[in-house]
Structures are given as structure tokens and as C-alpha cells.
Amino acid sequence: RVINEFPLAGGAHFSISGEFESHCGLGSGTAIALAVVEGLSRLYDLDLSGSTMKRLSGRGGTSGVGINTYFH
């Protein structure tokens, strides 16, 4: 979604290490998606707002736990 909306010459490669509890309602997938969007925002000096990052991540459509804990 970020690459489709912004011309990011060169792209980026992300590597995630460590263990995440997935599918237990703690928002780990949302946190990863938002971290990638925020990383691209910082890397390419996009200065994206929280609401734009949320939209671009495609997350936060259910309980909002991951979105709220990421930003707060």
C-alpha cells in the first residue's frame, strides 16, 4: 500500500527477529505492519500521520488493540 501510494525509489528490506505471540489478540501483527509503514515513512522522509499510517497498514478493523497500543 505504501509503495502504491508513494514513489519509493529503491524500496526497503525488513528483517524481523525474535518471537511474537501471534493470533492471541495482543496486536502483534498490527504492530509489525505499523512498524513497517513507520520505517518506510522515516526512511523516505514521508512524515505520515498516525491516521495515514493506520490506513496504509490495513489494520485496526476489529478491536483496535494493536492500533491503540502502538500509538499510545
Short mmCIF file of N, CA and C in Angstrom, two decimals:
data_model
loop_
_atom_site.label_atom_id
_atom_site.label_comp_id
_atom_site.label_asym_id
_atom_site.label_seq_id
_atom_site.Cartn_x
_atom_site.Cartn_y
_atom_site.Cartn_z
N ARG A 1 0.82 -1.20 0.00
CA ARG A 1 0.00 0.00 0.00
C ARG A 1 0.86 1.26 0.00
N VAL A 2 1.94 1.25 0.76
CA VAL A 2 2.81 2.43 0.81
C VAL A 2 3.47 2.64 -0.54
N ILE A 3 3.98 1.58 -1.11
CA ILE A 3 4.67 1.68 -2.40
C ILE A 3 3.70 2.09 -3.50
N ASN A 4 2.45 1.66 -3.41
CA ASN A 4 1.47 2.05 -4.41
C ASN A 4 1.09 3.53 -4.30
N GLU A 5 1.17 4.09 -3.11
CA GLU A 5 0.76 5.48 -2.91
C GLU A 5 1.92 6.48 -3.04
N PHE A 6 3.12 6.05 -2.72
CA PHE A 6 4.28 6.94 -2.76
C PHE A 6 5.37 6.34 -3.64
N PRO A 7 6.02 7.15 -4.45
CA PRO A 7 7.12 6.64 -5.28
C PRO A 7 8.39 6.45 -4.45
N LEU A 8 8.62 5.24 -4.00
CA LEU A 8 9.77 4.95 -3.14
C LEU A 8 10.87 4.29 -3.97
N ALA A 9 11.73 5.10 -4.51
CA ALA A 9 12.83 4.58 -5.33
C ALA A 9 13.77 3.76 -4.45
N GLY A 10 13.96 2.53 -4.79
CA GLY A 10 14.90 1.69 -4.06
C GLY A 10 14.25 0.70 -3.12
N GLY A 11 13.03 0.97 -2.68
CA GLY A 11 12.34 0.04 -1.79
C GLY A 11 13.03 -0.10 -0.45
N ALA A 12 12.83 -1.20 0.22
CA ALA A 12 13.42 -1.47 1.52
C ALA A 12 13.32 -2.96 1.81
N HIS A 13 14.17 -3.43 2.69
CA HIS A 13 14.13 -4.81 3.13
C HIS A 13 14.06 -4.79 4.65
N PHE A 14 13.10 -5.52 5.20
CA PHE A 14 12.95 -5.60 6.64
C PHE A 14 13.18 -7.02 7.10
N SER A 15 13.85 -7.16 8.21
CA SER A 15 14.08 -8.46 8.81
C SER A 15 13.55 -8.42 10.24
N ILE A 16 12.72 -9.37 10.59
CA ILE A 16 12.15 -9.44 11.93
C ILE A 16 12.78 -10.61 12.65
N SER A 17 13.31 -10.33 13.82
CA SER A 17 13.88 -11.42 14.61
C SER A 17 13.20 -11.44 15.98
N GLY A 18 13.25 -12.55 16.61
CA GLY A 18 12.60 -12.70 17.91
C GLY A 18 11.33 -13.49 17.78
N GLU A 19 10.65 -13.60 18.88
CA GLU A 19 9.42 -14.39 18.91
C GLU A 19 8.24 -13.49 19.20
N PHE A 20 7.16 -13.72 18.49
CA PHE A 20 5.93 -12.99 18.69
C PHE A 20 4.81 -13.98 18.95
N GLU A 21 3.99 -13.68 19.91
CA GLU A 21 2.78 -14.46 20.11
C GLU A 21 1.78 -14.00 19.06
N SER A 22 1.43 -14.87 18.15
CA SER A 22 0.51 -14.48 17.09
C SER A 22 -0.88 -15.03 17.35
N HIS A 23 -1.86 -14.34 16.82
CA HIS A 23 -3.26 -14.75 16.89
C HIS A 23 -3.76 -14.97 18.31
N CYS A 24 -3.29 -14.10 19.23
CA CYS A 24 -3.78 -14.21 20.61
C CYS A 24 -4.43 -12.90 21.06
N GLY A 25 -4.66 -11.99 20.13
CA GLY A 25 -5.39 -10.76 20.45
C GLY A 25 -4.57 -9.64 21.02
N LEU A 26 -3.25 -9.73 20.94
CA LEU A 26 -2.39 -8.69 21.51
C LEU A 26 -1.91 -7.68 20.48
N GLY A 27 -2.27 -7.85 19.23
CA GLY A 27 -1.93 -6.88 18.21
C GLY A 27 -0.53 -6.99 17.64
N SER A 28 0.08 -8.17 17.71
CA SER A 28 1.45 -8.31 17.21
C SER A 28 1.52 -8.10 15.70
N GLY A 29 0.55 -8.61 14.97
CA GLY A 29 0.53 -8.42 13.51
C GLY A 29 0.35 -6.96 13.15
N THR A 30 -0.50 -6.28 13.89
CA THR A 30 -0.72 -4.85 13.66
C THR A 30 0.53 -4.06 13.98
N ALA A 31 1.20 -4.41 15.07
CA ALA A 31 2.43 -3.71 15.44
C ALA A 31 3.50 -3.87 14.37
N ILE A 32 3.61 -5.05 13.80
CA ILE A 32 4.60 -5.28 12.75
C ILE A 32 4.23 -4.48 11.51
N ALA A 33 2.96 -4.52 11.11
CA ALA A 33 2.53 -3.77 9.93
C ALA A 33 2.77 -2.27 10.11
N LEU A 34 2.42 -1.74 11.28
CA LEU A 34 2.62 -0.32 11.54
C LEU A 34 4.11 0.04 11.60
N ALA A 35 4.92 -0.85 12.16
CA ALA A 35 6.36 -0.60 12.22
C ALA A 35 6.97 -0.53 10.83
N VAL A 36 6.50 -1.37 9.92
CA VAL A 36 6.98 -1.33 8.54
C VAL A 36 6.59 -0.02 7.88
N VAL A 37 5.32 0.38 8.05
CA VAL A 37 4.86 1.65 7.47
C VAL A 37 5.66 2.82 8.08
N GLU A 38 5.83 2.80 9.40
CA GLU A 38 6.59 3.88 10.05
C GLU A 38 8.05 3.88 9.61
N GLY A 39 8.63 2.69 9.44
CA GLY A 39 10.00 2.60 8.97
C GLY A 39 10.17 3.20 7.59
N LEU A 40 9.24 2.88 6.70
CA LEU A 40 9.28 3.47 5.35
C LEU A 40 9.08 4.98 5.40
N SER A 41 8.19 5.40 6.28
CA SER A 41 7.94 6.83 6.44
C SER A 41 9.21 7.57 6.86
N ARG A 42 9.91 6.99 7.81
CA ARG A 42 11.15 7.63 8.29
C ARG A 42 12.27 7.52 7.26
N LEU A 43 12.38 6.36 6.64
CA LEU A 43 13.44 6.14 5.65
C LEU A 43 13.32 7.10 4.47
N TYR A 44 12.08 7.34 4.05
CA TYR A 44 11.84 8.19 2.89
C TYR A 44 11.32 9.58 3.24
N ASP A 45 11.43 9.96 4.52
CA ASP A 45 11.04 11.30 4.96
C ASP A 45 9.61 11.66 4.53
N LEU A 46 8.66 10.76 4.77
CA LEU A 46 7.29 10.98 4.33
C LEU A 46 6.46 11.74 5.36
N ASP A 47 6.87 11.75 6.62
CA ASP A 47 6.15 12.46 7.69
C ASP A 47 4.66 12.11 7.69
N LEU A 48 4.38 10.81 7.81
CA LEU A 48 3.00 10.33 7.78
C LEU A 48 2.34 10.49 9.15
N SER A 49 1.09 10.88 9.15
CA SER A 49 0.32 10.99 10.40
C SER A 49 -0.06 9.58 10.87
N GLY A 50 -0.47 9.49 12.11
CA GLY A 50 -0.92 8.22 12.66
C GLY A 50 -2.10 7.65 11.90
N SER A 51 -3.04 8.50 11.53
CA SER A 51 -4.21 8.01 10.80
C SER A 51 -3.83 7.52 9.40
N THR A 52 -2.87 8.17 8.77
CA THR A 52 -2.41 7.71 7.46
C THR A 52 -1.67 6.39 7.59
N MET A 53 -0.83 6.27 8.63
CA MET A 53 -0.12 5.01 8.85
C MET A 53 -1.11 3.88 9.12
N LYS A 54 -2.17 4.17 9.88
CA LYS A 54 -3.19 3.16 10.15
C LYS A 54 -3.84 2.72 8.84
N ARG A 55 -4.23 3.67 8.02
CA ARG A 55 -4.86 3.34 6.74
C ARG A 55 -3.94 2.51 5.86
N LEU A 56 -2.68 2.93 5.77
CA LEU A 56 -1.72 2.23 4.91
C LEU A 56 -1.39 0.84 5.43
N SER A 57 -1.47 0.64 6.74
CA SER A 57 -1.17 -0.68 7.31
C SER A 57 -2.29 -1.67 7.02
N GLY A 58 -3.50 -1.15 6.78
CA GLY A 58 -4.63 -2.03 6.54
C GLY A 58 -5.11 -2.73 7.80
N ARG A 59 -4.69 -2.26 8.95
CA ARG A 59 -5.02 -2.92 10.21
C ARG A 59 -5.97 -2.06 11.04
N GLY A 60 -6.44 -2.61 12.15
CA GLY A 60 -7.30 -1.88 13.07
C GLY A 60 -8.77 -2.00 12.79
N GLY A 61 -9.15 -2.99 12.00
CA GLY A 61 -10.55 -3.13 11.63
C GLY A 61 -11.39 -3.89 12.64
N THR A 62 -10.75 -4.51 13.63
CA THR A 62 -11.54 -5.28 14.61
C THR A 62 -11.53 -4.55 15.95
N SER A 63 -10.81 -5.05 16.93
CA SER A 63 -10.89 -4.48 18.27
C SER A 63 -10.10 -3.18 18.43
N GLY A 64 -9.05 -3.02 17.64
CA GLY A 64 -8.23 -1.81 17.76
C GLY A 64 -7.15 -1.89 18.84
N VAL A 65 -6.98 -3.06 19.45
CA VAL A 65 -5.96 -3.21 20.50
C VAL A 65 -4.58 -2.90 19.94
N GLY A 66 -4.23 -3.47 18.81
CA GLY A 66 -2.90 -3.25 18.23
C GLY A 66 -2.67 -1.82 17.83
N ILE A 67 -3.67 -1.17 17.24
CA ILE A 67 -3.54 0.23 16.84
C ILE A 67 -3.35 1.11 18.06
N ASN A 68 -4.19 0.94 19.07
CA ASN A 68 -4.12 1.80 20.25
C ASN A 68 -2.83 1.59 21.04
N THR A 69 -2.38 0.36 21.17
CA THR A 69 -1.14 0.14 21.92
C THR A 69 0.07 0.62 21.15
N TYR A 70 0.02 0.58 19.84
CA TYR A 70 1.16 1.07 19.04
C TYR A 70 1.33 2.57 19.21
N PHE A 71 0.27 3.30 19.14
CA PHE A 71 0.36 4.76 19.18
C PHE A 71 0.33 5.32 20.60
N HIS A 72 -0.08 4.53 21.57
CA HIS A 72 -0.14 5.03 22.94
C HIS A 72 0.66 4.16 23.86
#
